[in-house]
Coordinates of C-alpha atoms in Angstrom, one line a residue:
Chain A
X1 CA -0.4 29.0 4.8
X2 CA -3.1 29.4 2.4
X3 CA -1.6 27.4 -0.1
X4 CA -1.2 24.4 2.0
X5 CA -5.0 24.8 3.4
X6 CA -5.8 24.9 -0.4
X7 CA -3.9 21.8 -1.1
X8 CA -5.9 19.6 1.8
X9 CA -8.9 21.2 0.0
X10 CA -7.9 19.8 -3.2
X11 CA -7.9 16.1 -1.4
X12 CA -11.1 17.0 0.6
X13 CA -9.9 17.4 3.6
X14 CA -10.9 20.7 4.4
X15 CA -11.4 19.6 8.4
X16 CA -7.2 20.2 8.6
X17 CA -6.6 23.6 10.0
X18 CA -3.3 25.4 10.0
X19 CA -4.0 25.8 13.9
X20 CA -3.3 21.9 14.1
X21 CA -0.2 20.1 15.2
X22 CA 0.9 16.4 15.2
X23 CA -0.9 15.8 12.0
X24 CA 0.3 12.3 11.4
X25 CA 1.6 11.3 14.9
X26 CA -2.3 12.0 15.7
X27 CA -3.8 10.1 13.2
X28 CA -5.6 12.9 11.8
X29 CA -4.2 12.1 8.3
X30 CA -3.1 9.0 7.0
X31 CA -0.6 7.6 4.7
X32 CA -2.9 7.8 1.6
X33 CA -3.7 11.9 2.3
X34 CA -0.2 12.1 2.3
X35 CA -0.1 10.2 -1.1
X36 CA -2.5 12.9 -2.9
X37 CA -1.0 15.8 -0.9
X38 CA 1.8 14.6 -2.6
X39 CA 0.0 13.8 -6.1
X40 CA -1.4 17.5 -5.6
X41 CA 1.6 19.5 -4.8
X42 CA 3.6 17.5 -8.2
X43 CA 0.6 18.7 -10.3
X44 CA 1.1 22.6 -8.6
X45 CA 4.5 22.6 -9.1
X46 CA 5.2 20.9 -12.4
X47 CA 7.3 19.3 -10.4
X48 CA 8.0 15.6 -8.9
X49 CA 8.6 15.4 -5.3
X50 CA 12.0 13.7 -4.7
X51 CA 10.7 10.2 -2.6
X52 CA 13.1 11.5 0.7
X53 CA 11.4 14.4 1.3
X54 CA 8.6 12.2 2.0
X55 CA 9.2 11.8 5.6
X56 CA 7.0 11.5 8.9
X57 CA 8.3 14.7 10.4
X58 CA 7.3 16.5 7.3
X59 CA 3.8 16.2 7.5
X60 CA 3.4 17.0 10.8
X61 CA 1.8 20.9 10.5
X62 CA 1.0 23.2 7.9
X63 CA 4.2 24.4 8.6
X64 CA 6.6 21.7 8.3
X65 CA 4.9 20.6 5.0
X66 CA 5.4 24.2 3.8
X67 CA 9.1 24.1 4.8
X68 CA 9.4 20.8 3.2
X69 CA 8.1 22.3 0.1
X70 CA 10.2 25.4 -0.6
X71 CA 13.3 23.0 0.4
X72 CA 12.2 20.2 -2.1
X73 CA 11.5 22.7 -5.3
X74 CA 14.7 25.0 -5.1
X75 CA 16.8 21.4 -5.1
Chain B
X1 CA 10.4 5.9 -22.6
X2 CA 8.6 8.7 -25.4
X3 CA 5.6 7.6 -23.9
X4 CA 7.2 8.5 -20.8
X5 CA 7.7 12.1 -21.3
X6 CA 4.8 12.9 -22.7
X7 CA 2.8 11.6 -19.8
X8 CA 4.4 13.3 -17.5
X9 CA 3.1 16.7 -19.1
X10 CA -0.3 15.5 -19.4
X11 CA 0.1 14.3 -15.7
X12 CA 0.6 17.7 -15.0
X13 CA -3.1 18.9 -15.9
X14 CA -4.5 15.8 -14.8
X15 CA -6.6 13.1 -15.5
X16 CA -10.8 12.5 -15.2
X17 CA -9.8 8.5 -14.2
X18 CA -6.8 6.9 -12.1
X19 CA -6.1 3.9 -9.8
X20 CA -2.8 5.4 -9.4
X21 CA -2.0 6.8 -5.3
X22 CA 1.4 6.9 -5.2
X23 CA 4.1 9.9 -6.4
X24 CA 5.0 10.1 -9.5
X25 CA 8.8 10.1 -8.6
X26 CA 8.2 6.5 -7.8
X27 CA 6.2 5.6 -11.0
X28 CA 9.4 7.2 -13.1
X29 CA 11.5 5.3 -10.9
X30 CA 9.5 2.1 -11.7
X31 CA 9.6 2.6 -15.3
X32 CA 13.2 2.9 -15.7
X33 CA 13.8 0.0 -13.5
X34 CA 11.9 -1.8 -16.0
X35 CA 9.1 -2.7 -12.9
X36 CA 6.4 -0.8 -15.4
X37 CA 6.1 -1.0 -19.1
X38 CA 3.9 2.2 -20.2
X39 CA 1.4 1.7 -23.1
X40 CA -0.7 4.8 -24.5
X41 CA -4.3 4.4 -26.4
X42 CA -5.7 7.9 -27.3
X43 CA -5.2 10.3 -24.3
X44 CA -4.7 7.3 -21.6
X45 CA -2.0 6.1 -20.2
X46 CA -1.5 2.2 -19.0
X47 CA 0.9 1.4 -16.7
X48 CA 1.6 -2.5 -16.7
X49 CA 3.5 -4.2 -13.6
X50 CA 4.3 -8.5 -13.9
X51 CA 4.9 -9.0 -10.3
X52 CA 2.0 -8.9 -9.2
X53 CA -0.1 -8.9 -12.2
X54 CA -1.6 -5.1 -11.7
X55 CA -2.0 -2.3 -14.4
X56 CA -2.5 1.8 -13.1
X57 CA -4.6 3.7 -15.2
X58 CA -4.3 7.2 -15.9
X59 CA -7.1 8.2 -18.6
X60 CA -10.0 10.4 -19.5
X61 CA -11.8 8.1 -21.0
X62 CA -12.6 4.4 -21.8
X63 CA -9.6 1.9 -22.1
X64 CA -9.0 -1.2 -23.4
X65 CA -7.0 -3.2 -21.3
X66 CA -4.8 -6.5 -21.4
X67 CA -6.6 -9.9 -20.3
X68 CA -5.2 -11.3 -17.2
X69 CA -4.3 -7.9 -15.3
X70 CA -5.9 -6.7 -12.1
X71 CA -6.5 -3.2 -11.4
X72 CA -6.4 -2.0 -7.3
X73 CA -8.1 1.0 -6.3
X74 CA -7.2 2.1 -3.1
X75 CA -9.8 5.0 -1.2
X76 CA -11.1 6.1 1.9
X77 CA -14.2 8.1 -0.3
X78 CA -17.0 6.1 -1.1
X79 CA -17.9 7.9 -4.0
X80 CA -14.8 8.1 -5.4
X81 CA -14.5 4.3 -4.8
X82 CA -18.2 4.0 -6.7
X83 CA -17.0 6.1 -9.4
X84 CA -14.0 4.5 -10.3
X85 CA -15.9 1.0 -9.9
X86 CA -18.8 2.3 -12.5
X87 CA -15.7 3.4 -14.6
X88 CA -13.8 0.1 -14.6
X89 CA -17.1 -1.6 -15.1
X90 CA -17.3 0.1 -18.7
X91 CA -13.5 -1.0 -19.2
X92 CA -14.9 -4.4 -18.9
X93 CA -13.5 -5.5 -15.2
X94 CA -15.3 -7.3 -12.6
X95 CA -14.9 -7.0 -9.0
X96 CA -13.0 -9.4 -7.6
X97 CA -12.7 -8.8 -3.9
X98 CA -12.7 -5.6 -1.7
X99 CA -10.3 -5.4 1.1
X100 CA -10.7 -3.1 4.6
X101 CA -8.0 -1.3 6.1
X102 CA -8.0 -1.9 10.5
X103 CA -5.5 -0.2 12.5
X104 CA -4.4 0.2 16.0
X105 CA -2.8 2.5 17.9
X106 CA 0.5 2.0 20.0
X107 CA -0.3 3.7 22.6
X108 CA -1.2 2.0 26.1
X109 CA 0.0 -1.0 24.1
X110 CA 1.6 -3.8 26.6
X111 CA 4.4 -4.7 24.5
X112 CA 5.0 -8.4 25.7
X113 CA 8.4 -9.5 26.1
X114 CA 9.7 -12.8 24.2
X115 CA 11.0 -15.2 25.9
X116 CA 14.2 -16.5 23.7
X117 CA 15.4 -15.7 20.0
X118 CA 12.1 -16.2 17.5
X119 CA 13.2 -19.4 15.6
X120 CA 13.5 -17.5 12.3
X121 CA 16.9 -18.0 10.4
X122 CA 18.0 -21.0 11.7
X123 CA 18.8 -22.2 7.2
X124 CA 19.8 -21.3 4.5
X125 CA 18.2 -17.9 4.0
X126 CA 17.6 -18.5 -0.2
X127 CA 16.1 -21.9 0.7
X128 CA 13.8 -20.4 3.3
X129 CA 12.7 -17.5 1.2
X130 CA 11.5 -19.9 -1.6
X131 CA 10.1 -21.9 1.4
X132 CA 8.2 -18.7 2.7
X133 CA 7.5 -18.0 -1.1
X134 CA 5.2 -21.3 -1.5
X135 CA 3.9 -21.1 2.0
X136 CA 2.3 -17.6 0.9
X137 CA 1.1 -18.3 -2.2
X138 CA -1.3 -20.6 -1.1
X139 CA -3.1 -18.2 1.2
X140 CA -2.4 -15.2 -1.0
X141 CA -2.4 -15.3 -5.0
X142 CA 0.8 -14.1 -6.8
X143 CA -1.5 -12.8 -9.8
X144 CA -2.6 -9.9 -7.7
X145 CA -2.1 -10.2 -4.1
X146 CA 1.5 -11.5 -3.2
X147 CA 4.0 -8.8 -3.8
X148 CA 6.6 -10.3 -2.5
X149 CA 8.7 -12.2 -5.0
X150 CA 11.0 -15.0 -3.6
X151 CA 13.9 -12.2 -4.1
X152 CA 12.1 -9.7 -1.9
X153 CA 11.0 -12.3 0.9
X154 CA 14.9 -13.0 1.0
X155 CA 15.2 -8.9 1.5
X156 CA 12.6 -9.1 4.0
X157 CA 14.0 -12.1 6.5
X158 CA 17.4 -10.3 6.3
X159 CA 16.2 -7.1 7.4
X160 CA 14.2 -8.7 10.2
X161 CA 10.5 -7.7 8.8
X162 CA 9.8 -11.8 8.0
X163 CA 9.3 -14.1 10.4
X164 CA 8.6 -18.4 10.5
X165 CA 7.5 -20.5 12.3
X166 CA 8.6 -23.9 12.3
X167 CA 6.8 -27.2 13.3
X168 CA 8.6 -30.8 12.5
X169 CA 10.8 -28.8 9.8
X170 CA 7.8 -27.3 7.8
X171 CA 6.8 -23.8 7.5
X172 CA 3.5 -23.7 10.2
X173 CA 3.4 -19.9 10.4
X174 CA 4.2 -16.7 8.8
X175 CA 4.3 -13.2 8.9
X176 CA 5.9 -10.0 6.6
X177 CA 5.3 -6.2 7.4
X178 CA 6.9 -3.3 6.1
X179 CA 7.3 0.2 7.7
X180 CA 5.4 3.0 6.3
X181 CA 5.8 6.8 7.5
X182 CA 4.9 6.4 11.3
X183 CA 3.3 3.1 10.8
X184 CA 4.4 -0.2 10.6
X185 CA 1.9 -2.6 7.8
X186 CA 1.3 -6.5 8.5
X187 CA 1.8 -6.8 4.9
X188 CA 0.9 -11.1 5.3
X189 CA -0.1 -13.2 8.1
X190 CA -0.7 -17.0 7.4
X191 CA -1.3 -20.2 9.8
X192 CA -1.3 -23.4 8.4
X193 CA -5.0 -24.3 8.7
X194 CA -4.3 -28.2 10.0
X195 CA -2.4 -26.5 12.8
X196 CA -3.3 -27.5 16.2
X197 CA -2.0 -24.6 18.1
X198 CA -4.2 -22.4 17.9
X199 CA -2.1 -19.9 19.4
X200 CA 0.5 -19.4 16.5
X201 CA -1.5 -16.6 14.9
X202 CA -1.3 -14.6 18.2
X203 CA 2.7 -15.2 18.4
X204 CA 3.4 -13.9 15.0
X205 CA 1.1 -11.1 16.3
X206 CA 3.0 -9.8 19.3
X207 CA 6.1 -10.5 17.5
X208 CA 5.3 -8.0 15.0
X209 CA 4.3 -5.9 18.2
X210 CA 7.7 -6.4 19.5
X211 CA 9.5 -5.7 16.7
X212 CA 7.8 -2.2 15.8
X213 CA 7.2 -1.0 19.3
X214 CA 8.7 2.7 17.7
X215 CA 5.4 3.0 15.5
X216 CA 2.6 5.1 15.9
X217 CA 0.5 2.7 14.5
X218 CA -0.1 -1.1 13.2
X219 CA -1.9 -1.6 9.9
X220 CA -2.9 -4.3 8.0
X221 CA -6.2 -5.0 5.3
X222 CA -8.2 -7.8 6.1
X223 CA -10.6 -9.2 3.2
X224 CA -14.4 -8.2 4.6
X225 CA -15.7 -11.8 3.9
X226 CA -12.7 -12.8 5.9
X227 CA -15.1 -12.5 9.8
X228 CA -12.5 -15.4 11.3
X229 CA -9.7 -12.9 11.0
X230 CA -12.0 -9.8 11.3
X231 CA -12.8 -11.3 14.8
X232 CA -9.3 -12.3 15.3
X233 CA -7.9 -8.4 14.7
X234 CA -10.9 -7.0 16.6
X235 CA -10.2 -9.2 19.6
X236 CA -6.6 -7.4 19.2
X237 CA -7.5 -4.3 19.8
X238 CA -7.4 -3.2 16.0
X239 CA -10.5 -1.1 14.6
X240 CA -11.7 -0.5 10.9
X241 CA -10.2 2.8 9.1
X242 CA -12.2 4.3 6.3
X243 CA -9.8 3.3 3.9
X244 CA -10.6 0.7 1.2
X245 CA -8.7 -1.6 -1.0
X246 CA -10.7 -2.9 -4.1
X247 CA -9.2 -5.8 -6.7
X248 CA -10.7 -6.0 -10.1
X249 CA -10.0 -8.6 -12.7
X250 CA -10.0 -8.0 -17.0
X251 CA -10.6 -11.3 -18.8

């Protein structure tokens, strides 16, 4: 998960631990974080992010956005 | 689209300056759909957009852009927000106004039940988009704040996310939101100012409670010199966010 910890850092938002849950649902991150998570992971990966992988449920845990990750580069 | 290709290698390493928050699958999407024409000067990248009137900037250094655009910066860090303002300065823009996101959660929300169907498509849906189109654009400019054309307000009735309000067969009321993620965004709210019933704006309100009673949250942006509909939202139950939405204006 220390990719994903390293990717919050990148948008300054090093308060988000991997220990967290209900990210969004919780209001601990917003619609704009999710926009430069997004900006940050297309710059890591050389690689836009297809718009439906941009879901709620995604962006839930460090887990769920790691998921989405490997799922959305291999496609 | 050469221009196109090329920035998307440079968008790869990144740039010192942007305006730009969304994903770059969108801003390709946008380009081919003709929504964004690209223009490069040096290493920058200018991304030009007709409805509304709004260019996004990606560039590492001074630009020289076209008179009669507006640039929106949208930030929840203020010194990114005062660093992109000293930037755009130097381009020559001028701040125009700053917006303030306020949000609310749905939780322990009362969602109150409507008596009745909401008057909304009761004509013809064309006419009452380009009805709802001039009713908006004298609260909210189409140069930079409306974006909405008359096509998309059609969209939006049809799907349910506009509603009217009707008084003596004129447009009294209004209100358009969108759906974002877990969150549903009062994109426009507008009273007609003669209006008596002071109660309109608090119907349009609940019905766009109503309508998004699945959301986690209710957004909007309220402009900060705007304290009648501050006080409104407040009274509400919404709160400020840290986020920010700034307008500047070239020429």
């Amino acid at each position: 998960m220390d990719e994903i910890k390293e990717l919050f850092a990148k948008i300054e938002r090093n308060d988000v631990t991997p220990e967290m849950s209900g990210l969004l649902s919780s209001g601990v991150i917003d619609s704009l974080d999710i926009m430069a998570l997004v900006a940050e992971i297309e710059k890591a990966y050389k690689k836009p992010l297809s718009a439906e992988f941009i879901e709620a449920s995604n962006f839930e845990s460090f887990e769920s956005i790691k998921k989405m990750i490997d799922e959305a580069m291999k496609a | 689209m050469h221009w196109l290709d090329e920035f998307i290698k440079a968008y790869e390493r990144g740039f010192l300056w942007s305006n730009f928050y969304l994903n770059l699958d969108i801003l390709v999407k946008k380009c081919y759909a003709k929504e964004l024409s690209i223009e490069k000067q040096g290493q920058n990248y200018i991304f030009y957009q007709q409805t509304p009137h709004l260019l996004w900037y990606f560039a590492d250094e001074h630009f020289e852009a076209r008179n009669g655009f507006y640039v929106k910066v949208l930030g929840k860090n203020n010194t990114f927000l005062q660093k992109q303002k000293e930037f755009l300065e130097k381009c020559g823009f001028v701040e125009l106004a700053t917006f303030k996101e306020m949000k609310k959660s749905t939780q322990n929300v009362a969602f109150a039940a409507l008596n009745g169907e909401f008057p909304n498509i009761s004509q013809d849906i064309n006419s009452l988009a380009k009805k709802l189109y001039t009713f908006l654009s004298r609260f909210f400019s189409p140069k930079f704040l409306l974006f909405y054309d008359e096509k998309a307000l059609r969209d939006k009735l049809a799907q349910n996310e506009a509603f009217v309000l009707f008084k003596k067969g004129q447009i009294q009321g209004a209100l358009v939101f969108s759906t974002k993620l877990n969150s549903a965004i009062l994109d426009f709210i507008a009273v007609d100012e003669n209006l008596k019933d002071k109660y309109s704006a608090l119907i349009l309100l609940n019905v766009f409670f109503k309508a998004n009673e699945k959301a986690n949250f209710f957004k909007l942006f309220v402009k900060t010199d705007n304290h009648k509909a501050i006080e409104f939202y407040l009274k509400n139950g919404f709160e400020f966010s840290q986020t920010q939405l700034q307008f500047y204006k070239k020429g």
